[in-house]
Short mmCIF file of C-alpha atoms in Angstrom, two decimals:
data_model
loop_
_atom_site.label_atom_id
_atom_site.label_comp_id
_atom_site.label_asym_id
_atom_site.label_seq_id
_atom_site.Cartn_x
_atom_site.Cartn_y
_atom_site.Cartn_z
CA MET A 99 0.77 -9.12 -62.02
CA THR A 100 4.27 -9.46 -63.44
CA ASN A 101 5.55 -12.89 -64.54
CA PRO A 102 8.20 -14.32 -62.05
CA ARG A 103 11.61 -13.56 -62.71
CA PRO A 104 14.13 -16.51 -62.45
CA LEU A 105 15.79 -15.50 -58.94
CA ASP A 106 13.26 -13.78 -57.30
CA GLY A 107 13.02 -14.93 -53.65
CA ILE A 108 17.03 -14.88 -53.11
CA THR A 109 18.48 -13.10 -51.52
CA VAL A 110 22.76 -12.57 -51.94
CA VAL A 111 24.67 -9.87 -49.73
CA SER A 112 28.12 -8.50 -51.55
CA LEU A 113 30.90 -6.91 -49.89
CA GLU A 114 32.01 -5.83 -52.96
CA HIS A 115 33.84 -3.45 -54.54
CA ALA A 116 35.89 -1.70 -58.57
CA ILE A 117 34.45 -4.16 -60.84
CA ALA A 118 34.45 -8.04 -61.31
CA ALA A 119 31.95 -8.56 -57.98
CA PRO A 120 30.07 -5.39 -58.53
CA PHE A 121 29.19 -6.78 -62.26
CA CYS A 122 28.64 -10.14 -61.56
CA THR A 123 25.44 -8.56 -58.39
CA ARG A 124 23.61 -6.64 -61.00
CA GLN A 125 23.23 -9.70 -63.11
CA LEU A 126 21.84 -11.67 -60.34
CA ALA A 127 19.77 -7.99 -59.61
CA ASP A 128 18.56 -8.34 -63.14
CA LEU A 129 17.27 -11.83 -62.31
CA GLY A 130 15.17 -10.50 -59.31
CA ALA A 131 17.68 -11.23 -56.81
CA ARG A 132 17.68 -9.28 -53.82
CA VAL A 133 21.43 -7.85 -53.58
CA ILE A 134 22.46 -6.19 -50.29
CA LYS A 135 26.01 -4.22 -51.01
CA VAL A 136 27.68 -4.09 -47.78
CA GLU A 137 29.95 -0.81 -48.39
CA ARG A 138 31.52 0.83 -45.78
CA PRO A 139 30.82 4.16 -43.77
CA GLY A 140 31.51 6.98 -45.48
CA ALA A 141 33.41 6.19 -48.64
CA GLY A 142 31.61 3.11 -49.32
CA ASP A 143 33.02 0.96 -52.84
CA PHE A 144 35.55 2.73 -53.76
CA ALA A 145 34.92 2.55 -57.42
CA ARG A 146 32.20 5.76 -56.05
CA GLY A 147 34.92 7.57 -57.09
CA TYR A 148 36.64 7.21 -59.99
CA ASP A 149 35.05 9.64 -61.66
CA GLU A 150 32.20 11.93 -61.94
CA ARG A 151 31.21 11.91 -65.66
CA VAL A 152 27.50 10.97 -64.85
CA ARG A 153 25.73 14.10 -63.72
CA GLY A 154 28.39 13.37 -60.41
CA LEU A 155 28.40 9.65 -60.27
CA ALA A 156 31.35 7.68 -61.23
CA SER A 157 30.57 5.88 -65.08
CA HIS A 158 31.76 2.70 -63.31
CA PHE A 159 29.60 2.36 -60.46
CA VAL A 160 26.52 3.75 -62.06
CA TRP A 161 26.90 0.97 -64.86
CA THR A 162 27.50 -2.66 -62.44
CA ASN A 163 25.84 -1.18 -59.27
CA ARG A 164 21.74 -0.87 -60.37
CA SER A 165 18.75 -2.43 -58.41
CA LYS A 166 20.80 -2.90 -54.80
CA GLU A 167 20.72 -1.96 -51.95
CA SER A 168 23.83 -0.48 -50.00
CA LEU A 169 23.75 -0.98 -46.74
CA THR A 170 26.96 0.83 -44.63
CA LEU A 171 28.97 -1.44 -41.79
CA ASP A 172 31.85 -1.19 -40.53
CA LEU A 173 33.16 -4.54 -40.17
CA LYS A 174 35.93 -3.54 -38.22
CA GLN A 175 33.23 -2.96 -35.42
CA GLU A 176 31.33 -6.37 -34.21
CA GLU A 177 28.19 -5.39 -33.93
CA ALA A 178 28.87 -4.98 -37.38
CA GLY A 179 29.85 -8.52 -37.22
CA THR A 180 26.39 -9.73 -35.94
CA ILE A 181 24.19 -7.23 -38.02
CA LEU A 182 26.21 -9.33 -41.10
CA ASP A 183 25.75 -12.71 -39.23
CA THR A 184 22.02 -11.41 -39.07
CA LEU A 185 21.76 -10.97 -42.85
CA LEU A 186 23.69 -14.86 -43.68
CA ALA A 187 21.53 -16.61 -41.80
CA ASP A 188 18.96 -15.91 -44.56
CA ALA A 189 20.81 -15.24 -47.58
CA ASP A 190 21.25 -18.25 -50.40
CA VAL A 191 24.99 -16.14 -51.55
CA LEU A 192 28.16 -14.45 -50.38
CA VAL A 193 29.68 -13.03 -53.25
CA GLN A 194 33.04 -11.37 -52.15
CA ASN A 195 36.33 -9.54 -54.19
CA LEU A 196 37.98 -8.36 -50.33
CA ALA A 197 41.18 -8.27 -50.56
CA PRO A 198 43.27 -11.81 -50.82
CA GLY A 199 42.66 -13.57 -46.98
CA ALA A 200 40.44 -10.90 -46.29
CA ALA A 201 37.36 -12.31 -45.61
CA ALA A 202 38.83 -15.53 -44.10
CA ARG A 203 40.21 -13.43 -41.47
CA MET A 204 37.08 -11.83 -40.47
CA GLY A 205 35.84 -15.85 -40.73
CA LEU A 206 34.22 -15.35 -43.91
CA SER A 207 35.48 -18.31 -45.50
CA PHE A 208 33.50 -21.07 -47.05
CA GLU A 209 34.58 -23.53 -44.10
CA ALA A 210 33.97 -21.34 -41.78
CA LEU A 211 30.46 -20.35 -42.88
CA HIS A 212 29.01 -23.59 -44.37
CA GLU A 213 29.06 -24.91 -40.47
CA ARG A 214 26.37 -22.22 -39.17
CA PHE A 215 24.81 -21.98 -43.01
CA PRO A 216 25.10 -24.65 -45.20
CA ARG A 217 22.77 -24.15 -47.62
CA LEU A 218 24.68 -20.79 -48.02
CA ILE A 219 26.73 -20.41 -51.50
CA VAL A 220 30.16 -19.08 -51.10
CA CYS A 221 31.06 -17.00 -54.02
CA ASP A 222 35.05 -15.80 -53.86
CA ILE A 223 36.98 -13.45 -56.16
CA SER A 224 40.06 -12.66 -56.52
CA GLY A 225 43.39 -11.93 -59.24
CA TYR A 226 44.94 -15.30 -59.00
CA GLY A 227 42.92 -17.48 -56.81
CA GLU A 228 43.66 -19.73 -53.72
CA GLY A 229 46.91 -20.87 -53.50
CA GLY A 230 49.86 -21.02 -55.70
CA PRO A 231 52.47 -18.49 -55.33
CA TYR A 232 50.77 -15.26 -56.35
CA GLU A 233 47.76 -15.85 -54.01
CA LYS A 234 48.20 -12.24 -52.06
CA LYS A 235 49.40 -10.52 -55.21
CA LYS A 236 47.43 -7.72 -55.63
CA ALA A 237 45.82 -7.44 -58.86
CA TYR A 238 44.33 -5.34 -61.53
CA ASP A 239 42.78 -5.11 -64.32
CA LEU A 240 45.61 -3.82 -66.76
CA LEU A 241 47.92 -6.01 -65.14
CA ILE A 242 46.27 -9.22 -65.44
CA GLN A 243 46.13 -8.03 -69.33
CA SER A 244 49.73 -8.48 -68.93
CA GLU A 245 49.39 -11.72 -67.27
CA GLY A 246 47.40 -13.76 -68.82
CA GLY A 247 49.30 -12.81 -72.34
CA PHE A 248 46.42 -10.10 -73.75
CA LEU A 249 48.76 -7.57 -74.30
CA SER A 250 51.50 -9.35 -76.38
CA VAL A 251 48.60 -9.83 -78.83
CA THR A 252 47.30 -6.86 -78.76
CA GLY A 253 48.32 -3.43 -80.16
CA GLY A 254 50.85 -2.34 -82.82
CA PRO A 255 53.22 -4.26 -84.20
CA GLY A 256 56.13 -2.53 -82.41
CA GLU A 257 57.04 -3.34 -79.12
CA ASP A 258 56.22 0.08 -77.70
CA GLN A 259 52.59 -0.61 -79.29
CA MET A 260 51.48 -3.16 -77.04
CA ALA A 261 48.25 -1.56 -76.20
CA LYS A 262 45.39 -1.93 -72.69
CA ALA A 263 41.82 -3.09 -74.40
CA GLY A 264 39.83 -0.33 -73.99
CA CYS A 265 37.14 -1.66 -71.14
CA SER A 266 37.95 -3.49 -67.83
CA ILE A 267 37.96 -6.31 -69.39
CA ALA A 268 40.15 -9.40 -67.15
CA ASP A 269 37.23 -8.11 -64.03
CA ILE A 270 34.11 -8.41 -66.83
CA SER A 271 35.20 -11.80 -67.71
CA ALA A 272 35.64 -13.03 -64.05
CA GLY A 273 32.07 -11.36 -63.44
CA MET A 274 30.87 -13.20 -66.07
CA TYR A 275 32.45 -16.65 -64.98
CA ALA A 276 31.65 -15.68 -61.26
CA TYR A 277 27.63 -15.18 -62.16
CA SER A 278 27.53 -18.48 -64.62
CA GLY A 279 29.24 -20.05 -61.41
CA ILE A 280 26.56 -18.97 -58.95
CA LEU A 281 23.76 -19.83 -61.25
CA SER A 282 25.34 -23.84 -61.43
CA ALA A 283 25.65 -23.23 -57.39
CA LEU A 284 22.15 -22.48 -56.95
CA LEU A 285 20.92 -25.69 -59.38
CA LEU A 286 23.43 -27.83 -57.41
CA ARG A 287 21.74 -27.01 -54.47
CA GLY A 288 18.28 -27.58 -55.64
CA LYS A 289 19.70 -30.87 -56.10
CA THR A 290 21.60 -31.41 -53.05
CA GLY A 291 20.07 -29.64 -50.22
CA LYS A 292 24.28 -27.43 -49.89
CA GLY A 293 25.61 -24.98 -50.59
CA SER A 294 28.88 -24.76 -52.12
CA ARG A 295 31.97 -22.61 -52.70
CA ILE A 296 32.47 -20.89 -55.72
CA ASP A 297 36.91 -19.79 -56.23
CA VAL A 298 36.68 -17.25 -58.91
CA SER A 299 40.57 -16.23 -60.51
CA MET A 300 40.43 -12.71 -63.30
CA LEU A 301 44.12 -14.95 -64.43
CA GLU A 302 41.88 -18.25 -65.30
CA SER A 303 38.66 -16.32 -66.62
CA LEU A 304 40.93 -13.85 -69.14
CA VAL A 305 43.20 -16.69 -70.06
CA GLU A 306 40.52 -19.06 -70.92
CA TRP A 307 39.12 -16.40 -73.69
CA MET A 308 42.64 -16.01 -74.76
CA GLY A 309 42.30 -19.92 -76.10
CA TYR A 310 42.93 -19.09 -79.91
CA PRO A 311 45.98 -17.54 -79.90
CA MET A 312 47.27 -20.11 -77.27
CA TYR A 313 46.40 -22.61 -79.36
CA TYR A 314 48.21 -21.08 -82.31
CA ALA A 315 50.99 -20.56 -80.41
CA PHE A 316 51.15 -24.19 -79.14
CA ASP A 317 54.11 -26.06 -78.37
CA GLY A 318 56.80 -23.76 -79.08
CA ALA A 319 54.96 -21.92 -82.24
CA PRO A 320 55.51 -18.07 -83.07
CA GLN A 321 52.31 -16.66 -81.48
CA PRO A 322 49.76 -14.32 -83.67
CA PRO A 323 51.68 -11.03 -83.78
CA ARG A 324 50.10 -7.46 -82.92
CA ALA A 325 47.93 -6.54 -85.91
CA GLY A 326 45.88 -3.14 -84.47
CA ALA A 327 42.18 -3.07 -84.99
CA ALA A 328 43.24 -5.59 -88.43
CA HIS A 329 42.91 -9.52 -87.83
CA SER A 330 46.41 -10.79 -87.34
CA THR A 331 45.98 -14.22 -89.46
CA ILE A 332 42.91 -13.63 -91.47
CA TYR A 333 43.13 -10.49 -94.48
CA PRO A 334 42.00 -8.53 -95.26
CA TYR A 335 40.12 -7.99 -91.86
CA GLY A 336 40.14 -4.67 -90.09
CA PRO A 337 39.91 -0.99 -90.78
CA PHE A 338 40.27 0.73 -94.49
CA PRO A 339 40.37 4.60 -95.30
CA THR A 340 38.13 6.09 -97.88
CA GLY A 341 38.32 8.76 -99.71
CA ASP A 342 35.90 11.10 -97.64
CA GLY A 343 38.19 11.19 -94.80
CA GLY A 344 35.81 7.86 -92.80
CA THR A 345 36.62 4.59 -91.35
CA VAL A 346 35.03 1.37 -92.64
CA MET A 347 35.38 -1.78 -91.21
CA LEU A 348 35.11 -5.11 -93.29
CA GLY A 349 35.97 -8.99 -92.34
CA LEU A 350 36.44 -11.67 -95.12
CA GLN A 351 36.36 -15.21 -93.72
CA ASN A 352 36.28 -17.53 -96.73
CA GLU A 353 37.24 -18.00 -100.73
CA ARG A 354 33.63 -17.01 -102.02
CA GLU A 355 33.91 -14.16 -100.42
CA TRP A 356 37.36 -13.42 -101.60
CA ALA A 357 35.64 -13.39 -105.17
CA ALA A 358 32.77 -11.23 -104.61
CA PHE A 359 34.79 -9.32 -103.24
CA CYS A 360 37.59 -9.00 -105.71
CA ASP A 361 34.46 -8.59 -108.45
CA LYS A 362 31.86 -6.37 -106.83
CA VAL A 363 33.48 -4.13 -104.71
CA LEU A 364 37.02 -3.75 -106.04
CA LEU A 365 35.69 -4.27 -109.49
CA THR A 366 38.34 -6.02 -110.18
CA PRO A 367 37.76 -9.68 -111.24
CA ALA A 368 41.09 -11.15 -111.77
CA LEU A 369 42.37 -10.49 -108.25
CA ALA A 370 40.68 -13.33 -107.52
CA THR A 371 43.00 -15.91 -109.34
CA ASP A 372 45.75 -13.40 -108.39
CA GLU A 373 48.38 -15.96 -107.29
CA ARG A 374 49.69 -13.77 -104.03
CA PHE A 375 46.33 -13.33 -102.97
CA SER A 376 44.06 -17.20 -103.91
CA ALA A 377 44.47 -18.16 -100.52
CA ASN A 378 43.90 -16.63 -96.91
CA PHE A 379 48.10 -17.71 -96.54
CA LYS A 380 49.20 -15.83 -98.82
CA ARG A 381 46.65 -13.16 -98.26
CA SER A 382 47.78 -12.54 -94.66
CA ALA A 383 51.56 -12.95 -95.73
CA ASN A 384 50.70 -10.16 -98.84
CA ARG A 385 49.32 -8.00 -96.43
CA GLU A 386 50.86 -4.49 -97.50
CA VAL A 387 50.75 -5.24 -100.95
CA LEU A 388 46.70 -5.71 -100.25
CA ARG A 389 46.02 -2.91 -98.24
CA GLN A 390 47.46 -0.60 -101.06
CA ILE A 391 45.47 -2.56 -103.92
CA ILE A 392 41.88 -1.78 -101.65
CA VAL A 393 42.98 1.86 -100.15
CA ASP A 394 43.77 2.95 -103.69
CA SER A 395 40.36 1.77 -104.72
CA PHE A 396 38.27 2.61 -101.56
CA ALA A 397 40.42 6.46 -101.77
CA GLN A 398 37.57 6.92 -104.82
CA LEU A 399 34.66 6.74 -103.01
CA ASP A 400 32.98 7.71 -99.37
CA ALA A 401 32.52 5.44 -96.35
CA GLU A 402 28.94 5.30 -97.21
CA ALA A 403 29.28 4.29 -100.86
CA VAL A 404 32.06 1.45 -99.21
CA ILE A 405 29.70 0.03 -97.45
CA GLN A 406 26.98 0.26 -99.81
CA ARG A 407 29.64 -1.75 -102.29
CA LEU A 408 30.16 -4.36 -99.60
CA GLU A 409 26.65 -5.13 -98.52
CA SER A 410 25.67 -5.71 -102.34
CA ALA A 411 28.76 -8.11 -102.16
CA GLN A 412 27.65 -9.76 -98.76
CA ILE A 413 30.82 -9.03 -97.55
CA ALA A 414 30.54 -8.25 -92.93
CA SER A 415 31.20 -4.55 -92.60
CA ALA A 416 30.58 -1.89 -90.33
CA ARG A 417 30.72 1.86 -89.34
CA VAL A 418 34.25 2.59 -86.23
CA ASN A 419 31.23 4.31 -83.96
CA ASP A 420 32.91 6.23 -81.13
CA MET A 421 30.96 6.28 -77.87
CA GLN A 422 28.33 9.26 -78.91
CA GLY A 423 27.67 6.58 -82.67
CA VAL A 424 27.03 4.20 -79.91
CA TRP A 425 24.68 5.96 -77.83
CA ASP A 426 22.73 6.80 -80.95
CA HIS A 427 22.64 2.85 -82.36
CA PRO A 428 20.28 2.90 -85.01
CA GLN A 429 19.46 -0.98 -83.68
CA LEU A 430 19.60 -0.34 -80.12
CA LYS A 431 16.57 1.88 -81.09
CA ALA A 432 15.06 -0.08 -83.32
CA ARG A 433 15.07 -2.92 -80.40
CA ASP A 434 13.96 -0.65 -77.79
CA SER A 435 17.14 -1.24 -76.20
CA TRP A 436 17.32 1.65 -73.85
CA ARG A 437 15.40 1.79 -70.49
CA ALA A 438 15.48 4.89 -67.70
CA VAL A 439 16.35 3.44 -63.99
CA ASP A 440 16.77 5.70 -61.06
CA SER A 441 19.81 7.59 -59.19
CA PRO A 442 21.71 10.09 -56.69
CA ALA A 443 21.70 12.17 -59.90
CA GLY A 444 18.36 11.72 -61.36
CA PRO A 445 16.73 9.34 -64.37
CA LEU A 446 19.59 7.77 -66.32
CA PRO A 447 19.78 5.43 -69.31
CA ALA A 448 20.91 2.52 -69.33
CA LEU A 449 21.30 -0.66 -71.39
CA LEU A 450 18.32 -3.82 -71.46
CA PRO A 451 19.93 -7.31 -70.43
CA PRO A 452 21.68 -8.17 -73.46
CA ALA A 453 20.17 -12.29 -73.13
CA ARG A 454 16.13 -11.50 -73.10
CA ASN A 455 13.53 -13.53 -72.12
CA ALA A 456 10.67 -13.87 -73.87
CA ALA A 457 9.21 -15.16 -70.26
CA PHE A 458 9.78 -12.23 -67.93
CA THR A 459 11.10 -8.31 -67.67
CA PRO A 460 14.70 -8.04 -66.18
CA ARG A 461 14.22 -5.95 -63.23
CA MET A 462 15.71 -2.47 -64.05
CA ASP A 463 16.04 -0.31 -60.44
CA GLY A 464 17.76 2.53 -59.82
CA VAL A 465 21.85 3.08 -59.25
CA PRO A 466 21.98 3.07 -54.82
CA GLY A 467 23.19 6.53 -52.49
CA LEU A 468 25.67 5.24 -50.13
CA GLY A 469 23.77 3.46 -47.41
CA GLN A 470 20.27 4.73 -49.24
CA HIS A 471 19.00 1.18 -47.61
CA SER A 472 20.39 0.75 -44.03
CA GLN A 473 17.88 2.41 -42.43
CA GLY A 474 15.19 -0.27 -44.22
CA ILE A 475 17.71 -3.46 -43.79
CA LEU A 476 18.10 -2.85 -39.97
CA ASP A 477 14.73 -2.21 -39.43
CA GLY A 478 13.59 -5.40 -41.75
CA LEU A 479 16.28 -7.05 -38.79
CA GLY A 480 14.29 -5.94 -35.60
CA TYR A 481 16.27 -3.07 -34.87
CA SER A 482 14.19 -0.22 -33.54
CA THR A 483 14.55 3.20 -34.79
CA ASP A 484 16.87 4.47 -31.52
CA ALA A 485 19.29 1.46 -31.82
CA ILE A 486 19.50 2.29 -35.85
CA ASP A 487 20.58 6.01 -34.36
CA GLY A 488 22.80 4.70 -31.00
CA LEU A 489 24.81 2.46 -34.40
CA ARG A 490 25.19 5.82 -36.50
CA ALA A 491 26.16 7.70 -33.92
CA ARG A 492 29.06 4.80 -32.82
CA GLY A 493 29.87 4.54 -36.49
CA VAL A 494 29.11 1.10 -37.09
CA ILE A 495 26.91 2.28 -40.05
#
């Protein structure tokens, strides 16, 4: 018999789209929760249409929706509301990231639901949170990266060189806080017997991650300058070219490492005590001069030779992988990090959840087709085949 998972027996109903809520609920499913994903008939989660990169399926959708059941419901129809009500009566958690105010207009606010379902936990995910002048403002990942200050510290030094993150970090941060918030609400319910409400905003989630640059700029001080892939305040720390056209990423954190870097990597031990570079703040202030010294030294070596020197000096380093390099990463292969999951396009590779617990095996079920589980879910609620056919004919499901 398979060892029990932490969330076995927990049912999550999710009115979700895009990334933040689906990323949250997929992780709940990893821990064993039954996640019923409610989608619009005929269209579904609009992330299904972002691209067709994964054998015709959308990359974002494949990533955030495995191990879920897809139920199509037109929530504008009264019969659909009855079905949703029946699901919520036995559910533990409702997650939603609909447009601001949409859930409340459908009678799905925590206050309205708590009266009827006192044990139900409600997690509302939005761009800016409830209340305040931005409450009803539309929010997409790039816009939150901008409002949250991320763009002001990311990219190159020029005003026209700001850069967004290459993945949806505002959505991901909100999804992570929703996930941990739901876990804490389940623990709290175990003590009080009552459900609670979690209000997660993308803005506050990302601003929490911006703590270092914000405190660096505390009380009107200048903020960290944009430094591309280098570190804005620690040097040398970032990418450096090698003689074979490659790039090596390295990072120094302290004076012991700086001395070892000069001695064993640059083969110039006297540089360690050069007054221009004898402390991190001096190296950072004189980074252009120091960068040229490092580039000139690395120009005589290929990337592999540079990495060997760095490792012999116990200096942190990394190869600059592209996506294929990550798919092929030897460490992920050595740790047996990949599994195959089913999908409408056939088996697909999926990464094991990063937080591995030796006591149980995470759930790694398929990516659902639109409405794939509608029949089975309604069967379980007691609907007859004729009744389900009628719902389908009327566009309810």
